[in-house]
Tab-separated table of C-alpha atoms (C1' of nucleotides) in Angstrom:
chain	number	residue	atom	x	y	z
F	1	UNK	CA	-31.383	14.734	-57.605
F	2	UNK	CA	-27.852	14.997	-57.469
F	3	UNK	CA	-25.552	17.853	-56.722
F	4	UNK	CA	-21.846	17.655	-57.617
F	5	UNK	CA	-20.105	15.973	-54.677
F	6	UNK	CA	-22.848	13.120	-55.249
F	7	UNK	CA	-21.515	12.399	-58.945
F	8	UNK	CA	-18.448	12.574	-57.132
F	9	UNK	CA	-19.212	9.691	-54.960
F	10	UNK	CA	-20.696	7.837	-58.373
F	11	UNK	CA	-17.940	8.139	-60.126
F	12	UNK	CA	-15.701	6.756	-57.312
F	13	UNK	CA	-17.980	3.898	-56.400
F	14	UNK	CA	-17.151	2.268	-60.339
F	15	UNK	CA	-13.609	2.617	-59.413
F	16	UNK	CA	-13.697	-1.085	-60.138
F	17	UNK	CA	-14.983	-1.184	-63.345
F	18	UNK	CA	-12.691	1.129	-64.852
F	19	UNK	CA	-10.750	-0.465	-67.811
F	20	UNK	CA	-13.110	-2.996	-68.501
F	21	UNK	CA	-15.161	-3.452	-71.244
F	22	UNK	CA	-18.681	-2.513	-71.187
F	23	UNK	CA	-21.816	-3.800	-72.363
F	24	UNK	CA	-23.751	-0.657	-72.732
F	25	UNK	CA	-28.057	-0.817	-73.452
F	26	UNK	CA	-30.755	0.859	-72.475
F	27	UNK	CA	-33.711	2.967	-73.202
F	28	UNK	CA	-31.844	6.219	-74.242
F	29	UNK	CA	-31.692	7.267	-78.071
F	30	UNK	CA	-28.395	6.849	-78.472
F	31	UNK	CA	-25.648	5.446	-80.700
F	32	UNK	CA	-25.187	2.017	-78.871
F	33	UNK	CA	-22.870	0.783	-81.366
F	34	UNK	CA	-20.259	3.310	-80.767
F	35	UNK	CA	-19.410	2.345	-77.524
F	36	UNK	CA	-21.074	-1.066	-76.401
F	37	UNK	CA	-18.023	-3.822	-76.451
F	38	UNK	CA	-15.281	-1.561	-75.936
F	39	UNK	CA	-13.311	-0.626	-72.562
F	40	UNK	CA	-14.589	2.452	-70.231
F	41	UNK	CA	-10.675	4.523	-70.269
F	42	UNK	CA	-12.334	5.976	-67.173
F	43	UNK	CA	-15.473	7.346	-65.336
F	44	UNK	CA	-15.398	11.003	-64.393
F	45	UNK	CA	-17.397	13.839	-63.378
F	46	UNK	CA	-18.128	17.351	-64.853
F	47	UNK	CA	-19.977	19.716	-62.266
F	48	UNK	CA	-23.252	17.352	-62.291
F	49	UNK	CA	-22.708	15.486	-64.838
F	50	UNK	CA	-21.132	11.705	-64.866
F	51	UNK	CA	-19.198	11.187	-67.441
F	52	UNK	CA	-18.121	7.673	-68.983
F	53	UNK	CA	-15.016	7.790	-70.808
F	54	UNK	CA	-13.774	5.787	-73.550
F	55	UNK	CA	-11.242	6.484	-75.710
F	56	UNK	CA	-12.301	8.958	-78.214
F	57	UNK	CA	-15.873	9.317	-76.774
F	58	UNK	CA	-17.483	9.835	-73.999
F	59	UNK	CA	-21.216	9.122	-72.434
F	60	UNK	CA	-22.611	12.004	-70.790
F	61	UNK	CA	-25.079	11.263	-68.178
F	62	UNK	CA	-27.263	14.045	-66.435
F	63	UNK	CA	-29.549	13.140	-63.448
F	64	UNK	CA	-31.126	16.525	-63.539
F	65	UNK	CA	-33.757	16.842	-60.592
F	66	UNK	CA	-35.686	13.138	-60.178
F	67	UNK	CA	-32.623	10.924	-62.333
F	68	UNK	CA	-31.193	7.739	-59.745
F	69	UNK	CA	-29.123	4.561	-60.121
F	70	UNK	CA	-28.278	1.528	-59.171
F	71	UNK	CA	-25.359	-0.131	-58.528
F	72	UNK	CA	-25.455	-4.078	-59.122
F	73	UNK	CA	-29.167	-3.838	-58.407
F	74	UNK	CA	-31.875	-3.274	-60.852
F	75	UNK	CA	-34.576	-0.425	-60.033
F	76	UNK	CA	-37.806	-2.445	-58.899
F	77	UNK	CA	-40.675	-1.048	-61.810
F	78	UNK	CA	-38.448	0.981	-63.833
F	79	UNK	CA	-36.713	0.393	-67.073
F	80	UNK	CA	-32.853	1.944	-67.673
F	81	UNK	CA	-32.391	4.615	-69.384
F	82	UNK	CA	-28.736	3.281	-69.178
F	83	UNK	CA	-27.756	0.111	-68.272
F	84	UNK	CA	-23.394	-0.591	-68.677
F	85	UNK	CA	-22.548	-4.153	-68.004
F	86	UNK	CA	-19.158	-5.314	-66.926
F	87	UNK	CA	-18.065	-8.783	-66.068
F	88	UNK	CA	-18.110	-8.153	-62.378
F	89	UNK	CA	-20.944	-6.051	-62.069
F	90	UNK	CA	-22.860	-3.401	-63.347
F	91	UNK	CA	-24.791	0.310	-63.601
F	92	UNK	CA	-28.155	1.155	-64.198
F	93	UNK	CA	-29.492	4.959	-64.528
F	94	UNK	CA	-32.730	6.101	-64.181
F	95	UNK	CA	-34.379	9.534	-65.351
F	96	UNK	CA	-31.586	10.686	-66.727
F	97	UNK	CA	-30.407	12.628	-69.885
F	98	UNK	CA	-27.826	10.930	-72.348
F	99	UNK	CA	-25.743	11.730	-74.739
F	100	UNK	CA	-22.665	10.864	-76.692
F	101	UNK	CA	-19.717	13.261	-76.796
F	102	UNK	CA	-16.969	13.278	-79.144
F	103	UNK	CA	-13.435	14.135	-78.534
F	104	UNK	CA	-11.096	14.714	-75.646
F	105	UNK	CA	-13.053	15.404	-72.014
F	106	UNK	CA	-10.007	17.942	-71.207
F	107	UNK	CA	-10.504	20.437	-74.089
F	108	UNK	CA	-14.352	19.878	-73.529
F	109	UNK	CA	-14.826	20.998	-70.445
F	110	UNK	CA	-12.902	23.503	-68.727
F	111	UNK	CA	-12.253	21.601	-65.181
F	112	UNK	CA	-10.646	24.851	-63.692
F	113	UNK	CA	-15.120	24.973	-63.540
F	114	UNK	CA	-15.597	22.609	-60.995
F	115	UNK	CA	-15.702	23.137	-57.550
F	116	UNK	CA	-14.919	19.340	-56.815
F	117	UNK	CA	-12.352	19.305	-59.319
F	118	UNK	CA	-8.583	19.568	-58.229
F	119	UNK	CA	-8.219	22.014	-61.078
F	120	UNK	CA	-10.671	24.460	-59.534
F	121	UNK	CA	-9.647	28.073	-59.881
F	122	UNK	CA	-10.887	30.329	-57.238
F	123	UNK	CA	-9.590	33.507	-59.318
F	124	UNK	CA	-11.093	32.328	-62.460
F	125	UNK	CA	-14.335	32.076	-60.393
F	126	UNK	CA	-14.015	35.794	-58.809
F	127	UNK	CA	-13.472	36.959	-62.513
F	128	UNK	CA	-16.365	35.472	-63.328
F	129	UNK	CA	-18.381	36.743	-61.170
F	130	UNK	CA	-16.644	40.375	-61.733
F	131	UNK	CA	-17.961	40.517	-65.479
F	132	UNK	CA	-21.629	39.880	-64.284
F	133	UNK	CA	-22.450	42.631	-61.446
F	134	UNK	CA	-26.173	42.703	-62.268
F	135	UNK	CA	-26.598	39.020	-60.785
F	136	UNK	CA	-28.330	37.886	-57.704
F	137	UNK	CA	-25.785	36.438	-55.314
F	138	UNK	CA	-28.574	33.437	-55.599
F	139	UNK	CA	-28.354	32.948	-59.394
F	140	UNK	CA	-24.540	33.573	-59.669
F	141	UNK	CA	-23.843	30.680	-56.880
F	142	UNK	CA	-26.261	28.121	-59.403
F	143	UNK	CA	-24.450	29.487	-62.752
F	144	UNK	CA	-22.920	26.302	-64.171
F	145	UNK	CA	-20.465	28.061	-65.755
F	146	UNK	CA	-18.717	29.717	-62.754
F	147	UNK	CA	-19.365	26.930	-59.835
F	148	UNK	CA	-20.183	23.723	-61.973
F	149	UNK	CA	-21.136	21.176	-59.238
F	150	UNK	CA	-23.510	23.922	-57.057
F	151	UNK	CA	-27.185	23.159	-56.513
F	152	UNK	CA	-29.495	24.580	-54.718
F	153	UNK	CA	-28.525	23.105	-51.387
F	154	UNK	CA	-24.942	24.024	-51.422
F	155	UNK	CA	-26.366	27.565	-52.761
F	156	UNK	CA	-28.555	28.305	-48.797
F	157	UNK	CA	-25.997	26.914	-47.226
F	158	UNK	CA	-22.846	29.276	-48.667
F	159	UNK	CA	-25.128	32.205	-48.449
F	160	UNK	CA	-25.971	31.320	-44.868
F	161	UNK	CA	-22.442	30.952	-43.577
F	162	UNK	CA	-20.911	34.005	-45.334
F	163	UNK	CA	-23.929	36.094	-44.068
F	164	UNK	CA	-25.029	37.192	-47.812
F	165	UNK	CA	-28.464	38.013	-48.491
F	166	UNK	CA	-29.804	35.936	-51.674
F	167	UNK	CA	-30.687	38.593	-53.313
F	168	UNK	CA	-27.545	40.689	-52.583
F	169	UNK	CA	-26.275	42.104	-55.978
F	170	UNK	CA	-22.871	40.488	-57.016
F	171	UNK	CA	-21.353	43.912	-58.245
F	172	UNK	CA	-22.643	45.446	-54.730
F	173	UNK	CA	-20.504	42.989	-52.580
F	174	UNK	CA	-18.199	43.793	-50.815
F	175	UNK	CA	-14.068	42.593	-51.926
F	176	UNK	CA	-14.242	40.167	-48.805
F	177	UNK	CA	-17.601	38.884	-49.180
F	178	UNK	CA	-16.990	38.130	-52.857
F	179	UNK	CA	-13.550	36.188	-51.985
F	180	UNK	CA	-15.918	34.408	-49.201
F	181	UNK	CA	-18.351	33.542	-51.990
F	182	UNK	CA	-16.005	31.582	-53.757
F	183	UNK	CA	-14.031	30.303	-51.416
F	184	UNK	CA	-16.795	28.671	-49.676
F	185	UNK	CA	-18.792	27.890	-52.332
F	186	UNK	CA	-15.443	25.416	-52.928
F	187	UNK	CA	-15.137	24.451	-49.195
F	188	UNK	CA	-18.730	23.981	-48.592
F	189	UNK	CA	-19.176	21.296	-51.859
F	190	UNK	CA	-16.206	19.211	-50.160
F	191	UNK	CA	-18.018	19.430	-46.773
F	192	UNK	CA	-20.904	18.259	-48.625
F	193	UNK	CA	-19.279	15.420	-49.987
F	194	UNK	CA	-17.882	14.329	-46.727
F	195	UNK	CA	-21.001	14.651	-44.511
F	196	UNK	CA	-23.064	12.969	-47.648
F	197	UNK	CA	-20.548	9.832	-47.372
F	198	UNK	CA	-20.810	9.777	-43.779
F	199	UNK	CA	-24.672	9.713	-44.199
F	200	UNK	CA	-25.323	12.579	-42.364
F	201	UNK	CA	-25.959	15.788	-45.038
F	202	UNK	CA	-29.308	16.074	-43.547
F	203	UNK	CA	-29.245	16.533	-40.529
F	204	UNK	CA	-25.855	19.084	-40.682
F	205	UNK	CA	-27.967	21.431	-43.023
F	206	UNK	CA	-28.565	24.829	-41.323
F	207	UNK	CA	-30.782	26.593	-43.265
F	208	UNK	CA	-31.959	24.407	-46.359
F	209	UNK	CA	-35.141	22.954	-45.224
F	210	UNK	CA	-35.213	24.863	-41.411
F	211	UNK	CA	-37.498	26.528	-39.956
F	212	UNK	CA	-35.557	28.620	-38.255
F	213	UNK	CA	-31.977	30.599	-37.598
F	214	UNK	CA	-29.545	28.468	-35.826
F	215	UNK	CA	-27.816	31.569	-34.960
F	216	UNK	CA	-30.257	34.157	-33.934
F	217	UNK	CA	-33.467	31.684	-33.811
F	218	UNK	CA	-35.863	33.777	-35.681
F	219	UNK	CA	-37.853	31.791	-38.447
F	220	UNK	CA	-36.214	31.398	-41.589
F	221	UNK	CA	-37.704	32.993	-44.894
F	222	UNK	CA	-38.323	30.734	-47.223
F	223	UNK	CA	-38.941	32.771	-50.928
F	224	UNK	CA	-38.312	31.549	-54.448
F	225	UNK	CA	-35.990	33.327	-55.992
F	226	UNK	CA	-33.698	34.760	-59.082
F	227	UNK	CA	-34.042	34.286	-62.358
F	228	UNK	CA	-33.281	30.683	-61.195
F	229	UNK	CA	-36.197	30.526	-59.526
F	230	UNK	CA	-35.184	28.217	-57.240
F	231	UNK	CA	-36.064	28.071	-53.681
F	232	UNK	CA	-34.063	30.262	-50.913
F	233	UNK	CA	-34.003	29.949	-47.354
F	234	UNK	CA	-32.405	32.620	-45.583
F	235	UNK	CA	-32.145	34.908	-42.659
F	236	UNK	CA	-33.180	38.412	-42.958
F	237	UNK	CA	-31.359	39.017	-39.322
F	238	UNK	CA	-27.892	37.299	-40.127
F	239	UNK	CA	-27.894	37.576	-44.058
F	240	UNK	CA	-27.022	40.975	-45.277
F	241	UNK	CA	-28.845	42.298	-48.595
F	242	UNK	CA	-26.089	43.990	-50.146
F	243	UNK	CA	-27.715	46.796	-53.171
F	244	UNK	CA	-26.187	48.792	-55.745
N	1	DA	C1'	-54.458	13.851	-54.007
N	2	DT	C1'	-51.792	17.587	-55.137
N	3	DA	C1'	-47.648	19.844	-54.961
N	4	DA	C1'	-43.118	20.430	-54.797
N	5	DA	C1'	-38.419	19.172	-55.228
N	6	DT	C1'	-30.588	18.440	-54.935
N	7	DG	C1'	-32.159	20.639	-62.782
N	8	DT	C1'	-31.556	21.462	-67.661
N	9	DT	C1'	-32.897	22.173	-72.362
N	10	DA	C1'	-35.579	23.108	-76.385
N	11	DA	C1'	-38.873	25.808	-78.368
N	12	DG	C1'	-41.181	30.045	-78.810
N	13	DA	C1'	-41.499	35.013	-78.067
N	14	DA	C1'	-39.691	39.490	-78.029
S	1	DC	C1'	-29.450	37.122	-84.728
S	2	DT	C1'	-29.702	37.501	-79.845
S	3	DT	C1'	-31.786	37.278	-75.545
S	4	DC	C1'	-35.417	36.157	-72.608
S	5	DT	C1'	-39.424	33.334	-71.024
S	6	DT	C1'	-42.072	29.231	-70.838
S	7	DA	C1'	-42.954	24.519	-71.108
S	8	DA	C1'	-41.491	19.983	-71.019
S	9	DC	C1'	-39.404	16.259	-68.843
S	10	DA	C1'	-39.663	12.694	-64.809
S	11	DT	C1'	-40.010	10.413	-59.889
S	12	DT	C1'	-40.407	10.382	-55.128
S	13	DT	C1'	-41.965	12.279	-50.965
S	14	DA	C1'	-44.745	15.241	-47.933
DNA sequence: ATAAATGTTAAGAA
DNA sequence: CTTCTTAACATTTA
């Protein structure tokens, strides 16, 4: 279920278990051996994926859409995929993919990726999105490798502020509305993040899930979309459909 | 009850 | 060998 600012949260709720040794089982076919008994260097977060660090391998842990956990609780009916136990506590995952990684997480990944990352790169993003002109605004905004972190939530809710039509072509917008796509793409996923600690994502949403235009008050189109295929809400008043 | 949903990946087809 | 499409996966809620 989980879009990047909520691994974000994950990863800072275990803040106390970091440097302790874990105790790692569970129903995913993995290598246990290779990391059960020895100390977590630190948990960490790629885009949507939590990662748990030790020191010259990692567990990579991907929710995808249905995936949960549990923090010092046990899921009532449901076995762990992954289960790490510390002394003072521990994690269990549900529905979730696992695997082991090997080697360092920083030549891995490239964090300048990652909208919630401090390394994120908002020039590496708009030359990104410069080398693929024939994308849908909608597909670009879920492409993993040019806003790791972005789901389909934060994707209505960036097109709806910067007035972009989902199905705008990227090579068709405009300079400004290309700098707006990134930058709020970025600002928007820390907004997220906030409003999701706070407990109140839901109801700050204006156009995932409405029925209608909070600006003009019109209903709301509501299309699947992209290659992605992924639901869009948007508002054929406000949101301009910029074509080649 | 059936569908749909904050998503990715592997396998198969072209 | 790529590149694209489809199916599989899994759980809760409407």
């Amino acid at each position: 279920m989980p879009e990047g600012p909520s691994i974000v949260i994950l990863r800072d709720e275990l803040a106390r278990f970091a440097g302790r040794k874990a105790t790692v089982s569970g129903s995913a076919k993995i290598d246990y051996a290779r990391v059960t008994g020895r100390k977590v260097r630190a948990f960490r977060s790629f885009g949507k994926q939590f990662l748990v660090e030790f020191a010259d391998t990692a567990i990579r842990v991907h929710f995808l859409l249905f995936g949960s956990w549990r923090i010092d609780e046990r899921k009532a009916g449901s076995v762990p995929r992954l289960t790490l136990k510390f002394a003072n506590g521990e994690l269990n995952c549900y529905a979730c993919a696992v695997r082991l990684l090997d080697g360092d997480l920083d030549t891995l990944y490239d964090w300048r990726g990652d909208v919630m990352s401090p390394q994120w790169d908002p020039a590496l993003a708009r030359k990104r999105l410069r080398a693929m002109p024939d994308a849908l605004a909608c597909d670009a905004l879920l492409d993993q490798d040019v806003f790791a972190g972005v789901g389909n939530i934060i994707k209505n809710e960036v097109l709806f502020r910067i007035r972009v039509h989902p199905q705008s072509l990227v090579g068709a917008l405009p300079r400004g509305k290309l700098e707006a796509l990134v930058r709020e793409a970025h600002a928007y996923a820390h907004q997220f993040h906030e409003w999701k600690l706070a407990g109140t994502l839901t109801r700050n949403l204006l156009a995932h899930k409405r029925k209608t235009c909070p600006r003009c008050d019109i209903a709301l189109k509501l299309q699947v979309l992209g290659a992605s295929r992924r639901r869009a809400f948007f508002c054929s008043r406000c949101q301009v459909r910029y074509r080649a």
